[in-house]
CSV table of N, CA and C in Angstrom, one decimal:
chain,number,residue,atom,x,y,z
A,718,GLU,N,109.3,77.8,88.1
A,718,GLU,CA,108.2,78.7,88.9
A,718,GLU,C,108.9,79.7,89.5
A,719,TRP,N,108.3,81.1,89.5
A,719,TRP,CA,109.1,81.9,90.1
A,719,TRP,C,107.7,83.2,90.3
A,720,GLY,N,107.7,83.7,91.6
A,720,GLY,CA,107.1,84.9,91.9
A,720,GLY,C,107.4,86.2,91.1
A,721,PRO,N,106.1,87.2,91.2
A,721,PRO,CA,106.4,88.3,90.5
A,721,PRO,C,107.4,89.3,91.6
A,722,PRO,N,107.9,90.2,90.9
A,722,PRO,CA,108.7,91.4,92.4
A,722,PRO,C,107.8,91.9,93.3
A,723,LEU,N,108.2,91.7,94.2
A,723,LEU,CA,107.4,92.2,95.4
A,723,LEU,C,107.0,93.6,95.4
A,724,ARG,N,107.6,94.3,94.5
A,724,ARG,CA,107.6,95.9,94.6
A,724,ARG,C,107.7,96.7,93.5
A,725,GLY,N,107.1,98.0,93.3
A,725,GLY,CA,106.9,98.1,92.1
A,725,GLY,C,105.7,97.7,91.2
A,726,ALA,N,105.4,98.3,90.0
A,726,ALA,CA,104.6,97.9,89.4
A,726,ALA,C,104.5,96.1,88.5
A,727,ASP,N,103.3,95.8,88.2
A,727,ASP,CA,103.2,94.3,87.9
A,727,ASP,C,103.9,94.5,86.6
A,728,PRO,N,104.7,93.2,86.3
A,728,PRO,CA,105.3,92.9,85.2
A,728,PRO,C,104.2,92.9,84.1
A,729,LEU,N,104.3,93.0,83.1
A,729,LEU,CA,103.7,93.2,81.4
A,729,LEU,C,104.4,91.4,81.4
A,730,PHE,N,105.6,91.0,81.0
A,730,PHE,CA,106.1,90.3,80.5
A,730,PHE,C,107.5,90.1,81.2
A,731,TYR,N,107.9,88.6,80.9
A,731,TYR,CA,109.3,88.6,81.5
A,731,TYR,C,110.4,88.1,80.5
A,732,LEU,N,111.7,88.5,80.3
A,732,LEU,CA,112.4,87.5,79.5
A,732,LEU,C,113.3,86.5,80.3
A,733,MET,N,113.8,85.3,79.8
A,733,MET,CA,114.2,84.4,80.2
A,733,MET,C,115.5,84.0,79.4
A,734,GLU,N,116.5,83.4,80.0
A,734,GLU,CA,118.0,83.2,79.6
A,734,GLU,C,118.0,81.7,80.2
A,735,VAL,N,118.7,80.9,79.3
A,735,VAL,CA,119.2,79.7,80.1
A,735,VAL,C,120.6,79.2,79.8
A,736,GLY,N,121.3,78.7,80.5
A,736,GLY,CA,122.8,78.5,79.8
A,736,GLY,C,123.2,77.2,80.8
A,737,SER,N,124.3,76.4,80.0
A,737,SER,CA,124.7,75.4,80.6
A,737,SER,C,125.4,75.6,81.9
A,738,THR,N,126.1,77.0,81.7
A,738,THR,CA,127.2,77.3,82.7
A,738,THR,C,126.9,78.7,83.4
A,739,PRO,N,127.0,79.2,84.4
A,739,PRO,CA,126.5,80.5,85.2
A,739,PRO,C,126.9,81.6,84.4
A,740,GLY,N,125.6,82.1,83.9
A,740,GLY,CA,126.3,83.5,83.0
A,740,GLY,C,125.7,83.3,81.6
A,741,ALA,N,125.7,82.4,81.2
A,741,ALA,CA,126.0,82.0,80.0
A,741,ALA,C,124.2,82.0,79.3
A,742,SER,N,123.8,81.9,78.0
A,742,SER,CA,122.8,81.9,77.7
A,742,SER,C,122.8,81.3,76.3
A,743,ASN,N,123.5,80.0,76.3
A,743,ASN,CA,123.5,78.9,75.3
A,743,ASN,C,122.5,78.1,74.6
A,744,ILE,N,121.6,78.1,75.9
A,744,ILE,CA,120.5,77.3,75.4
A,744,ILE,C,119.3,77.8,75.2
A,745,VAL,N,118.9,79.1,75.5
A,745,VAL,CA,117.5,80.0,75.2
A,745,VAL,C,118.4,81.4,75.7
A,746,THR,N,117.9,82.1,74.7
A,746,THR,CA,118.6,83.5,74.5
A,746,THR,C,117.1,84.2,74.1
A,747,ALA,N,117.0,85.5,75.5
A,747,ALA,CA,116.0,86.7,75.7
A,747,ALA,C,114.5,85.7,75.2
A,748,PHE,N,113.8,84.9,75.6
A,748,PHE,CA,112.7,84.0,75.4
A,748,PHE,C,111.4,84.8,76.1
A,749,ARG,N,110.5,85.2,75.6
A,749,ARG,CA,109.9,86.3,76.0
A,749,ARG,C,108.5,85.1,76.7
A,750,VAL,N,108.4,85.2,78.2
A,750,VAL,CA,107.6,84.4,79.0
A,750,VAL,C,106.3,85.4,79.4
A,751,ASN,N,105.1,85.1,79.4
A,751,ASN,CA,103.9,86.0,80.0
A,751,ASN,C,103.7,85.7,81.3
A,752,ASP,N,104.0,84.4,81.7
A,752,ASP,CA,103.5,83.5,83.2
A,752,ASP,C,104.7,83.9,84.1
A,753,THR,N,104.8,83.2,85.0
A,753,THR,CA,105.5,82.6,86.4
A,753,THR,C,106.0,81.6,86.2
A,754,LYS,N,106.0,80.7,84.9
A,754,LYS,CA,106.4,79.6,84.7
A,754,LYS,C,107.1,79.2,83.6
A,755,PHE,N,107.7,78.0,83.6
A,755,PHE,CA,107.9,77.8,81.8
A,755,PHE,C,108.0,75.8,82.4
A,756,ASP,N,107.6,75.6,80.9
A,756,ASP,CA,107.9,73.9,81.2
A,756,ASP,C,109.1,73.6,80.6
A,757,ALA,N,109.7,73.3,81.1
A,757,ALA,CA,111.3,72.5,80.9
A,757,ALA,C,111.8,71.1,80.3
A,758,SER,N,110.2,70.1,80.1
A,758,SER,CA,110.1,69.4,79.8
A,758,SER,C,110.8,68.7,78.3
A,759,GLY,N,111.3,67.7,78.2
A,759,GLY,CA,112.2,67.5,76.8
A,759,GLY,C,113.4,68.0,76.9
A,760,VAL,N,114.3,68.7,77.8
A,760,VAL,CA,115.8,69.0,77.9
A,760,VAL,C,116.6,67.9,78.3
A,761,PRO,N,117.4,67.5,77.8
A,761,PRO,CA,118.5,66.4,78.1
A,761,PRO,C,118.9,66.6,79.7
A,762,PRO,N,118.8,65.6,80.5
A,762,PRO,CA,119.4,65.7,82.0
A,762,PRO,C,120.8,66.8,82.1
A,763,GLY,N,121.0,67.0,83.2
A,763,GLY,CA,121.7,67.9,83.2
A,763,GLY,C,121.6,69.7,84.4
A,764,THR,N,122.3,70.3,84.8
A,764,THR,CA,121.9,71.4,85.7
A,764,THR,C,122.0,72.5,84.6
A,765,TYR,N,120.9,73.7,84.6
A,765,TYR,CA,120.7,74.6,83.7
A,765,TYR,C,120.7,75.7,84.8
A,766,TYR,N,121.0,76.9,84.1
A,766,TYR,CA,121.5,78.2,84.7
A,766,TYR,C,120.4,79.1,84.0
A,767,LEU,N,119.7,79.8,85.0
A,767,LEU,CA,118.7,80.8,84.3
A,767,LEU,C,118.4,82.2,84.8
A,768,ARG,N,118.1,83.2,84.0
A,768,ARG,CA,117.9,84.4,84.5
A,768,ARG,C,117.0,84.9,84.0
A,769,VAL,N,115.8,85.4,84.9
A,769,VAL,CA,114.6,85.9,84.5
A,769,VAL,C,114.4,87.7,84.7
A,770,TYR,N,114.3,88.5,83.6
A,770,TYR,CA,114.2,89.7,83.5
A,770,TYR,C,112.4,90.2,83.6
A,771,ALA,N,112.1,90.9,84.5
A,771,ALA,CA,110.9,91.5,84.3
A,771,ALA,C,110.5,92.8,83.6
A,772,PHE,N,110.1,92.9,82.8
A,772,PHE,CA,109.4,94.3,82.3
A,772,PHE,C,108.4,94.6,82.6
A,773,THR,N,108.2,96.0,83.1
A,773,THR,CA,107.0,96.5,83.1
A,773,THR,C,106.8,97.6,82.3
A,774,SER,N,105.8,98.5,82.4
A,774,SER,CA,105.3,99.4,81.3
A,774,SER,C,106.2,101.0,81.9
A,775,ALA,N,106.9,100.8,82.8
A,775,ALA,CA,108.1,101.7,83.0
A,775,ALA,C,108.9,102.1,82.0
A,776,PRO,N,109.6,103.1,81.7
A,776,PRO,CA,110.5,103.4,80.8
A,776,PRO,C,111.9,102.1,80.7
A,777,ALA,N,112.2,102.3,82.2
A,777,ALA,CA,113.8,101.7,82.1
A,777,ALA,C,113.7,100.2,83.1
A,778,SER,N,112.3,99.3,82.9
A,778,SER,CA,112.1,98.1,83.3
A,778,SER,C,113.1,97.3,82.7
A,779,GLY,N,113.3,96.0,83.4
A,779,GLY,CA,113.8,95.3,83.4
A,779,GLY,C,115.0,94.9,84.6
A,780,GLY,N,115.0,95.6,85.6
A,780,GLY,CA,116.0,95.6,86.6
A,780,GLY,C,115.4,94.6,87.2
A,781,TYR,N,114.6,93.8,87.8
A,781,TYR,CA,114.0,92.9,88.5
A,781,TYR,C,114.8,91.6,87.7
A,782,ARG,N,115.6,91.0,88.9
A,782,ARG,CA,116.2,89.8,88.0
A,782,ARG,C,116.5,88.7,88.9
A,783,LEU,N,116.0,87.7,88.3
A,783,LEU,CA,115.9,85.9,89.3
A,783,LEU,C,117.1,85.5,88.7
A,784,ARG,N,118.0,85.1,89.6
A,784,ARG,CA,118.9,84.2,89.0
A,784,ARG,C,118.6,82.4,89.7
A,785,GLY,N,118.7,81.7,89.0
A,785,GLY,CA,118.5,80.2,89.8
A,785,GLY,C,118.8,79.2,88.8
A,786,THR,N,118.9,78.1,89.5
A,786,THR,CA,119.2,76.6,88.8
A,786,THR,C,117.9,75.6,88.7
A,787,PHE,N,118.2,74.6,87.7
A,787,PHE,CA,117.0,73.6,87.8
A,787,PHE,C,117.7,72.2,87.2
A,788,THR,N,117.1,71.5,87.3
A,788,THR,CA,117.6,70.3,86.8
A,788,THR,C,116.1,69.4,86.3
A,789,PRO,N,116.2,69.2,85.0
A,789,PRO,CA,114.6,68.6,84.5
A,789,PRO,C,114.9,67.2,85.2
């Protein structure tokens, strides 16, 4: 779970990428998420690296980026 950007327009949606190493997107590539959470149940144990990009109605949106890790 993550929070929306602290400034700027409210996001219309988020794109999420998940990889098995930092910077990789070999698990999930550009998965559209309409909420500020994602259920990762059912994935094998391990550490996963994610990036979340927020998209607003602004022409050049997608700049807000959250990076983190999770372990199911």
